[in-house]
C-alpha cells in the first residue's frame, strides 16, 4: 500500500467514522484515498473549525476526535484547536500534511515546522519520514491520545511519504517504552484516605473533568451519598455529579456559587478527584481551604501538588481508585452539622438576578432553554459571560452534557464544537449558547452546518459588548470601555444567507416561544436574543482574592 492508503486503513481499523478538515496540496494523496473510504469527511470552512469540531465530537462521545489539514497555514490554523484540546485533556489526533522530506527546513512553499510549533501544546507529536513507520505511528498516536490523561497527538506526514509504498503491517499490541500510565491506586494510600475520610467532620468532594473522562460519575455519587459529603464541581466537571442533587454545590471558583466557595473555605477535608486546582478555582492560594487536609486523586502525577499542597496523593484512574476507597471505608463520618451549615448557606446565598420588566436578561434565556429542553439537551458554549451564565443557570445531571473551552478559554470554540457534538450524538438536542462577539469568530461554519444538515440551535446573548471584558473594565478600570463595544451583523439575514433559519427576539414574552419554535425546526437555527447590555456575572471573585471574598452583586 502507499502511505495515504495505509493512513486510511489504520483510521478505519481504529474505528474512526467521522473526521473533520480541509484539503490542500500536501494532503492530496490522502484525500484521493478518502474518496473511496467508509469514513465520513466533514469539510469545514476553516481549519480551526475542524479542530474544534473534532474536540466537541470527542468530548461528547468519549471517542478520539480526528482532524486533517494540509501543510503550512493549514497546519498552523489547527494549533488553537490543538492547544484547546491539550488544556482540557481531550483525546484527539490531528493529521497534517508536510512538504517532501528532502525539502524540510528549506522554507519550501507552504512549509511550517509543525512538530516544533505543536511540541508545547500537544501530548505528543510525530514527524513520519519513512512509510514503513506510518502504521505503527498511527497506532501509537491513538493509544497515547486516549490513555492515561488524554490529549491531542499530532502526526505530520510529508507528501512523499504519503506516496511511497511498503508492505502493510497492523500492530495488534501497542507497547511504548516509558509510557505506562498507572490505573490503580497504591493500597497504602487508599487505606490512609479511608481513615482520613472517617475522621472528617466537614468533607467536600471537589471534582473535575477527570471524573467524566474516567467514567467515574456513579462512583462519585456513591461516595457522596455514602459519606454524606457535598460536591463542588469545576467547570469541566459539570455533569459529573447531578446538578439537581441535594448534595450538589454547583460550580466553585471565580464565578462559582457562594455556597460552594464558603463550603470549600470552611471544610476540613477536600477530596479532589480528576481536578487540577486551577487558578480560577483556588483564588489566592494561601487562603484556599486553609484548615483542610487534601486527598488528591489524579491519573497525571504531575498535576498533584503542583498548585496546592496535598496530604494524600493517589495516582491512578478515578473510577478504579474510588472503587478501592468505597471498599476500604469501614466507618463513615458524622456530617449532620456540616450539612445543616450547607443548607443555611444555600438559603442565604442563592443564585438570583433582577427580573426587570420586559427587558430580556441573559440568565432568563438560559432558564427558558433548560425548561424547554427539560434539562436533557447538550449545552455547548462560547467563552465569556455566556459561558458562566450557562454554568450557573442550566443544571447538568449527566456527564458529557456540558461542553466548553476551559483551560484555554477559546472564543469561537462553541459553534464548531457543537457541530461535532451533534454528529456524535444525533439523537440529542444540541444548543450553542453564544455571545455576539464569540459567535463571529467562526461564523463561517454555518455553511458547514447547513451543507451537512447538522441541526444545532444557537442562542446568541446579544448585549452589544465583549461582555466579560466589559465587566472587568466596569469593575476594575472605572468603566473606561476600551474596544469592547462590538457591532454585529443582522444575524437573521446572515443565517438566511447561509441557508439556516434566523430569528431576532427583543421581548421577554417571546423568548420561550422562539426556543420552542427552534426545537421544532429540522435545520440550524440562529436565535438572536437582544439582552440587557450591562448585566454582570455574579458572584465574582476578583483576581488575587480568596474565593470566599466575592463581589456578590445579586447572587
mmCIF file of N, CA and C in Angstrom, residues 15-107:
data_model
loop_
_atom_site.group_PDB
_atom_site.id
_atom_site.type_symbol
_atom_site.label_atom_id
_atom_site.label_comp_id
_atom_site.label_asym_id
_atom_site.label_seq_id
_atom_site.Cartn_x
_atom_site.Cartn_y
_atom_site.Cartn_z
ATOM 1 N N UNK A 15 -11.527 2.547 14.219
ATOM 2 C CA UNK A 15 -12.950 2.821 14.452
ATOM 3 C C UNK A 15 -13.379 4.236 14.126
ATOM 4 N N UNK A 16 -12.558 4.964 13.385
ATOM 5 C CA UNK A 16 -12.912 6.347 13.038
ATOM 6 C C UNK A 16 -14.067 6.329 12.035
ATOM 7 N N UNK A 17 -15.143 7.004 12.380
ATOM 8 C CA UNK A 17 -16.311 7.082 11.499
ATOM 9 C C UNK A 17 -16.464 8.461 10.873
ATOM 10 N N UNK A 18 -16.013 9.485 11.601
ATOM 11 C CA UNK A 18 -16.151 10.870 11.148
ATOM 12 C C UNK A 18 -14.831 11.586 11.378
ATOM 13 N N UNK A 19 -14.408 12.384 10.413
ATOM 14 C CA UNK A 19 -13.262 13.256 10.625
ATOM 15 C C UNK A 19 -13.538 14.604 9.985
ATOM 16 N N UNK A 20 -12.814 15.598 10.432
ATOM 17 C CA UNK A 20 -13.081 16.976 10.048
ATOM 18 C C UNK A 20 -11.816 17.586 9.454
ATOM 19 N N UNK A 21 -11.977 18.463 8.486
ATOM 20 C CA UNK A 21 -10.769 19.072 7.953
ATOM 21 C C UNK A 21 -10.975 19.868 6.697
ATOM 22 N N UNK A 22 -9.834 20.101 6.021
ATOM 23 C CA UNK A 22 -9.800 20.971 4.846
ATOM 24 C C UNK A 22 -8.655 20.500 3.955
ATOM 25 N N UNK A 23 -8.880 20.390 2.651
ATOM 26 C CA UNK A 23 -7.830 19.850 1.764
ATOM 27 C C UNK A 23 -6.785 20.889 1.401
ATOM 28 N N UNK A 24 -5.713 20.419 0.779
ATOM 29 C CA UNK A 24 -4.641 21.286 0.303
ATOM 30 C C UNK A 24 -3.608 20.456 -0.435
ATOM 31 N N UNK A 25 -2.640 21.115 -1.011
ATOM 32 C CA UNK A 25 -1.699 20.453 -1.910
ATOM 33 C C UNK A 25 -0.937 19.299 -1.293
ATOM 34 N N UNK A 26 -0.538 19.427 -0.017
ATOM 35 C CA UNK A 26 0.312 18.394 0.581
ATOM 36 C C UNK A 26 -0.476 17.243 1.217
ATOM 37 N N UNK A 27 -1.799 17.233 1.040
ATOM 38 C CA UNK A 27 -2.595 16.088 1.520
ATOM 39 C C UNK A 27 -3.464 15.515 0.400
ATOM 40 N N UNK A 28 -3.158 15.881 -0.836
ATOM 41 C CA UNK A 28 -3.963 15.374 -1.958
ATOM 42 C C UNK A 28 -3.953 13.847 -2.044
ATOM 43 N N UNK A 29 -2.831 13.162 -1.808
ATOM 44 C CA UNK A 29 -2.894 11.697 -1.838
ATOM 45 C C UNK A 29 -3.858 11.120 -0.792
ATOM 46 N N UNK A 30 -3.921 11.754 0.367
ATOM 47 C CA UNK A 30 -4.849 11.291 1.421
ATOM 48 C C UNK A 30 -6.284 11.504 0.978
ATOM 49 N N UNK A 31 -6.582 12.663 0.435
ATOM 50 C CA UNK A 31 -7.959 12.936 0.010
ATOM 51 C C UNK A 31 -8.367 12.028 -1.151
ATOM 52 N N UNK A 32 -7.410 11.649 -1.987
ATOM 53 C CA UNK A 32 -7.731 10.713 -3.070
ATOM 54 C C UNK A 32 -8.191 9.377 -2.508
ATOM 55 N N UNK A 33 -7.544 8.919 -1.424
ATOM 56 C CA UNK A 33 -7.936 7.643 -0.809
ATOM 57 C C UNK A 33 -9.192 7.795 0.057
ATOM 58 N N UNK A 34 -9.411 8.989 0.593
ATOM 59 C CA UNK A 34 -10.648 9.230 1.351
ATOM 60 C C UNK A 34 -11.880 9.107 0.453
ATOM 61 N N UNK A 35 -11.686 9.384 -0.835
ATOM 62 C CA UNK A 35 -12.802 9.359 -1.798
ATOM 63 C C UNK A 35 -13.531 8.013 -1.759
ATOM 64 N N UNK A 36 -12.789 6.932 -1.554
ATOM 65 C CA UNK A 36 -13.386 5.584 -1.551
ATOM 66 C C UNK A 36 -13.542 5.020 -0.134
ATOM 67 N N UNK A 37 -13.309 5.845 0.864
ATOM 68 C CA UNK A 37 -13.323 5.352 2.240
ATOM 69 C C UNK A 37 -14.728 5.327 2.825
ATOM 70 N N UNK A 38 -14.896 4.522 3.889
ATOM 71 C CA UNK A 38 -16.160 4.484 4.639
ATOM 72 C C UNK A 38 -16.247 5.643 5.627
ATOM 73 N N UNK A 39 -15.139 6.337 5.836
ATOM 74 C CA UNK A 39 -15.120 7.445 6.792
ATOM 75 C C UNK A 39 -15.877 8.642 6.220
ATOM 76 N N UNK A 40 -16.748 9.219 7.045
ATOM 77 C CA UNK A 40 -17.473 10.423 6.625
ATOM 78 C C UNK A 40 -16.574 11.633 6.878
ATOM 79 N N UNK A 41 -16.252 12.351 5.824
ATOM 80 C CA UNK A 41 -15.396 13.520 5.969
ATOM 81 C C UNK A 41 -16.259 14.778 5.960
ATOM 82 N N UNK A 42 -16.092 15.612 7.004
ATOM 83 C CA UNK A 42 -16.832 16.869 7.110
ATOM 84 C C UNK A 42 -15.903 18.012 6.711
ATOM 85 N N UNK A 43 -16.225 18.630 5.587
ATOM 86 C CA UNK A 43 -15.442 19.760 5.096
ATOM 87 C C UNK A 43 -15.864 21.017 5.839
ATOM 88 N N UNK A 44 -15.022 21.452 6.776
ATOM 89 C CA UNK A 44 -15.303 22.706 7.477
ATOM 90 C C UNK A 44 -14.870 23.879 6.604
ATOM 91 N N UNK A 45 -15.154 25.079 7.073
ATOM 92 C CA UNK A 45 -14.788 26.254 6.280
ATOM 93 C C UNK A 45 -13.521 26.925 6.796
ATOM 94 N N UNK A 46 -12.932 26.366 7.831
ATOM 95 C CA UNK A 46 -11.665 26.855 8.364
ATOM 96 C C UNK A 46 -11.064 25.719 9.185
ATOM 97 N N UNK A 47 -9.760 25.609 9.156
ATOM 98 C CA UNK A 47 -9.111 24.508 9.885
ATOM 99 C C UNK A 47 -9.330 24.610 11.395
ATOM 100 N N UNK A 48 -9.405 25.832 11.921
ATOM 101 C CA UNK A 48 -9.691 25.951 13.348
ATOM 102 C C UNK A 48 -11.051 25.337 13.669
ATOM 103 N N UNK A 49 -12.015 25.555 12.775
ATOM 104 C CA UNK A 49 -13.327 24.938 12.954
ATOM 105 C C UNK A 49 -13.243 23.423 12.967
ATOM 106 N N UNK A 50 -12.359 22.858 12.144
ATOM 107 C CA UNK A 50 -12.184 21.405 12.093
ATOM 108 C C UNK A 50 -11.653 20.875 13.421
ATOM 109 N N UNK A 51 -10.652 21.560 13.977
ATOM 110 C CA UNK A 51 -10.081 21.115 15.246
ATOM 111 C C UNK A 51 -11.112 21.193 16.368
ATOM 112 N N UNK A 52 -11.879 22.279 16.421
ATOM 113 C CA UNK A 52 -12.894 22.412 17.474
ATOM 114 C C UNK A 52 -14.027 21.396 17.295
ATOM 115 N N UNK A 53 -14.379 21.108 16.046
ATOM 116 C CA UNK A 53 -15.428 20.116 15.799
ATOM 117 C C UNK A 53 -14.974 18.727 16.252
ATOM 118 N N UNK A 54 -13.712 18.388 15.955
ATOM 119 C CA UNK A 54 -13.163 17.110 16.411
ATOM 120 C C UNK A 54 -13.115 17.055 17.935
ATOM 121 N N UNK A 55 -12.781 18.179 18.550
ATOM 122 C CA UNK A 55 -12.744 18.301 20.004
ATOM 123 C C UNK A 55 -14.139 18.069 20.595
ATOM 124 N N UNK A 56 -15.139 18.768 20.055
ATOM 125 C CA UNK A 56 -16.507 18.594 20.551
ATOM 126 C C UNK A 56 -17.001 17.171 20.391
ATOM 127 N N UNK A 57 -16.690 16.566 19.240
ATOM 128 C CA UNK A 57 -17.068 15.163 18.995
ATOM 129 C C UNK A 57 -16.465 14.253 20.057
ATOM 130 N N UNK A 58 -15.193 14.481 20.383
ATOM 131 C CA UNK A 58 -14.510 13.651 21.369
ATOM 132 C C UNK A 58 -15.107 13.830 22.760
ATOM 133 N N UNK A 59 -15.372 15.057 23.148
ATOM 134 C CA UNK A 59 -15.925 15.310 24.483
ATOM 135 C C UNK A 59 -17.298 14.674 24.650
ATOM 136 N N UNK A 60 -18.110 14.749 23.605
ATOM 137 C CA UNK A 60 -19.483 14.250 23.716
ATOM 138 C C UNK A 60 -19.561 12.732 23.662
ATOM 139 N N UNK A 61 -18.636 12.094 22.939
ATOM 140 C CA UNK A 61 -18.728 10.643 22.727
ATOM 141 C C UNK A 61 -17.728 9.838 23.546
ATOM 142 N N UNK A 62 -16.635 10.470 23.949
ATOM 143 C CA UNK A 62 -15.559 9.729 24.605
ATOM 144 C C UNK A 62 -14.611 9.068 23.626
ATOM 145 N N UNK A 63 -14.890 9.185 22.330
ATOM 146 C CA UNK A 63 -14.012 8.623 21.309
ATOM 147 C C UNK A 63 -12.911 9.622 20.960
ATOM 148 N N UNK A 64 -11.940 9.167 20.186
ATOM 149 C CA UNK A 64 -10.883 10.065 19.730
ATOM 150 C C UNK A 64 -11.405 10.891 18.563
ATOM 151 N N UNK A 65 -11.313 12.215 18.660
ATOM 152 C CA UNK A 65 -11.667 13.082 17.549
ATOM 153 C C UNK A 65 -10.509 13.179 16.574
ATOM 154 N N UNK A 66 -10.815 13.299 15.281
ATOM 155 C CA UNK A 66 -9.759 13.323 14.261
ATOM 156 C C UNK A 66 -9.973 14.519 13.338
ATOM 157 N N UNK A 67 -8.890 15.264 13.090
ATOM 158 C CA UNK A 67 -8.948 16.357 12.120
ATOM 159 C C UNK A 67 -7.746 16.280 11.187
ATOM 160 N N UNK A 68 -7.892 16.877 10.015
ATOM 161 C CA UNK A 68 -6.897 16.747 8.954
ATOM 162 C C UNK A 68 -6.735 18.087 8.247
ATOM 163 N N UNK A 69 -5.485 18.488 8.040
ATOM 164 C CA UNK A 69 -5.214 19.742 7.330
ATOM 165 C C UNK A 69 -3.926 19.610 6.535
ATOM 166 N N UNK A 70 -3.753 20.500 5.600
ATOM 167 C CA UNK A 70 -2.548 20.495 4.783
ATOM 168 C C UNK A 70 -1.398 21.163 5.526
ATOM 169 N N UNK A 71 -0.268 21.297 4.861
ATOM 170 C CA UNK A 71 0.943 21.842 5.481
ATOM 171 C C UNK A 71 0.825 23.349 5.677
ATOM 172 N N UNK A 72 1.823 23.925 6.314
ATOM 173 C CA UNK A 72 1.924 25.377 6.434
ATOM 174 C C UNK A 72 0.732 26.005 7.118
ATOM 175 N N UNK A 73 0.029 26.907 6.427
ATOM 176 C CA UNK A 73 -1.081 27.622 7.060
ATOM 177 C C UNK A 73 -2.223 26.697 7.470
ATOM 178 N N UNK A 74 -2.404 25.609 6.743
ATOM 179 C CA UNK A 74 -3.433 24.651 7.145
ATOM 180 C C UNK A 74 -3.133 24.083 8.515
ATOM 181 N N UNK A 75 -1.873 23.688 8.709
ATOM 182 C CA UNK A 75 -1.464 23.118 9.986
ATOM 183 C C UNK A 75 -1.472 24.165 11.093
ATOM 184 N N UNK A 76 -0.970 25.368 10.799
ATOM 185 C CA UNK A 76 -0.927 26.387 11.858
ATOM 186 C C UNK A 76 -2.328 26.848 12.244
ATOM 187 N N UNK A 77 -3.285 26.775 11.326
ATOM 188 C CA UNK A 77 -4.664 27.108 11.674
ATOM 189 C C UNK A 77 -5.275 26.097 12.646
ATOM 190 N N UNK A 78 -4.711 24.899 12.696
ATOM 191 C CA UNK A 78 -5.195 23.899 13.661
ATOM 192 C C UNK A 78 -4.705 24.170 15.080
ATOM 193 N N UNK A 79 -3.662 24.976 15.228
ATOM 194 C CA UNK A 79 -2.960 24.998 16.509
ATOM 195 C C UNK A 79 -3.810 25.503 17.668
ATOM 196 N N UNK A 80 -4.693 26.468 17.432
ATOM 197 C CA UNK A 80 -5.560 26.933 18.525
ATOM 198 C C UNK A 80 -6.432 25.790 19.029
ATOM 199 N N UNK A 81 -6.967 25.007 18.101
ATOM 200 C CA UNK A 81 -7.787 23.867 18.493
ATOM 201 C C UNK A 81 -6.993 22.781 19.191
ATOM 202 N N UNK A 82 -5.751 22.579 18.753
ATOM 203 C CA UNK A 82 -4.883 21.593 19.408
ATOM 204 C C UNK A 82 -4.571 22.041 20.836
ATOM 205 N N UNK A 83 -4.215 23.321 20.996
ATOM 206 C CA UNK A 83 -3.921 23.848 22.336
ATOM 207 C C UNK A 83 -5.142 23.763 23.236
ATOM 208 N N UNK A 84 -6.308 24.032 22.675
ATOM 209 C CA UNK A 84 -7.553 23.953 23.442
ATOM 210 C C UNK A 84 -7.783 22.542 23.964
ATOM 211 N N UNK A 85 -7.594 21.548 23.090
ATOM 212 C CA UNK A 85 -7.775 20.152 23.490
ATOM 213 C C UNK A 85 -6.726 19.733 24.515
ATOM 214 N N UNK A 86 -5.522 20.250 24.368
ATOM 215 C CA UNK A 86 -4.445 19.914 25.303
ATOM 216 C C UNK A 86 -4.767 20.421 26.708
ATOM 217 N N UNK A 87 -5.205 21.660 26.818
ATOM 218 C CA UNK A 87 -5.510 22.233 28.127
ATOM 219 C C UNK A 87 -6.649 21.494 28.825
ATOM 220 N N UNK A 88 -7.581 20.961 28.055
ATOM 221 C CA UNK A 88 -8.755 20.294 28.640
ATOM 222 C C UNK A 88 -8.677 18.774 28.577
ATOM 223 N N UNK A 89 -7.519 18.226 28.225
ATOM 224 C CA UNK A 89 -7.292 16.769 28.225
ATOM 225 C C UNK A 89 -8.308 16.028 27.352
ATOM 226 N N UNK A 90 -8.397 16.468 26.105
ATOM 227 C CA UNK A 90 -9.353 15.878 25.151
ATOM 228 C C UNK A 90 -8.608 14.949 24.194
ATOM 229 N N UNK A 91 -9.081 13.698 24.022
ATOM 230 C CA UNK A 91 -8.397 12.779 23.101
ATOM 231 C C UNK A 91 -8.631 13.169 21.643
ATOM 232 N N UNK A 92 -7.567 13.510 20.960
ATOM 233 C CA UNK A 92 -7.692 13.972 19.582
ATOM 234 C C UNK A 92 -6.429 13.612 18.815
ATOM 235 N N UNK A 93 -6.592 13.256 17.544
ATOM 236 C CA UNK A 93 -5.456 13.054 16.654
ATOM 237 C C UNK A 93 -5.568 14.065 15.522
ATOM 238 N N UNK A 94 -4.562 14.916 15.400
ATOM 239 C CA UNK A 94 -4.516 15.920 14.338
ATOM 240 C C UNK A 94 -3.485 15.478 13.303
ATOM 241 N N UNK A 95 -3.927 15.287 12.072
ATOM 242 C CA UNK A 95 -3.062 14.819 10.990
ATOM 243 C C UNK A 95 -2.781 15.993 10.057
ATOM 244 N N UNK A 96 -1.509 16.243 9.786
ATOM 245 C CA UNK A 96 -1.143 17.344 8.906
ATOM 246 C C UNK A 96 -0.256 16.845 7.772
ATOM 247 N N UNK A 97 -0.428 17.457 6.612
ATOM 248 C CA UNK A 97 0.492 17.207 5.512
ATOM 249 C C UNK A 97 1.768 18.005 5.710
ATOM 250 N N UNK A 98 2.815 17.572 5.058
ATOM 251 C CA UNK A 98 4.096 18.282 5.135
ATOM 252 C C UNK A 98 4.754 18.235 3.759
ATOM 253 N N UNK A 99 5.634 19.183 3.522
ATOM 254 C CA UNK A 99 6.359 19.180 2.248
ATOM 255 C C UNK A 99 7.237 17.930 2.164
ATOM 256 N N UNK A 100 7.758 17.636 0.995
ATOM 257 C CA UNK A 100 8.577 16.427 0.805
ATOM 258 C C UNK A 100 9.760 16.423 1.773
ATOM 259 N N UNK A 101 10.134 15.237 2.190
ATOM 260 C CA UNK A 101 11.154 15.099 3.247
ATOM 261 C C UNK A 101 12.444 15.841 2.908
ATOM 262 N N UNK A 102 12.865 15.787 1.629
ATOM 263 C CA UNK A 102 14.135 16.423 1.279
ATOM 264 C C UNK A 102 14.032 17.947 1.215
ATOM 265 N N UNK A 103 12.782 18.502 1.306
ATOM 266 C CA UNK A 103 12.594 19.954 1.316
ATOM 267 C C UNK A 103 12.434 20.518 2.727
ATOM 268 N N UNK A 104 12.246 19.628 3.725
ATOM 269 C CA UNK A 104 12.002 20.100 5.088
ATOM 270 C C UNK A 104 13.197 20.929 5.574
ATOM 271 N N UNK A 105 12.918 22.125 6.048
ATOM 272 C CA UNK A 105 13.963 23.022 6.532
ATOM 273 C C UNK A 105 14.470 23.985 5.497
ATOM 274 N N UNK A 106 13.934 23.901 4.275
ATOM 275 C CA UNK A 106 14.398 24.769 3.188
ATOM 276 C C UNK A 106 13.454 25.925 2.893
ATOM 277 N N UNK A 107 12.490 26.162 3.794
ATOM 278 C CA UNK A 107 11.499 27.223 3.572
ATOM 279 C C UNK A 107 10.735 26.997 2.272
#
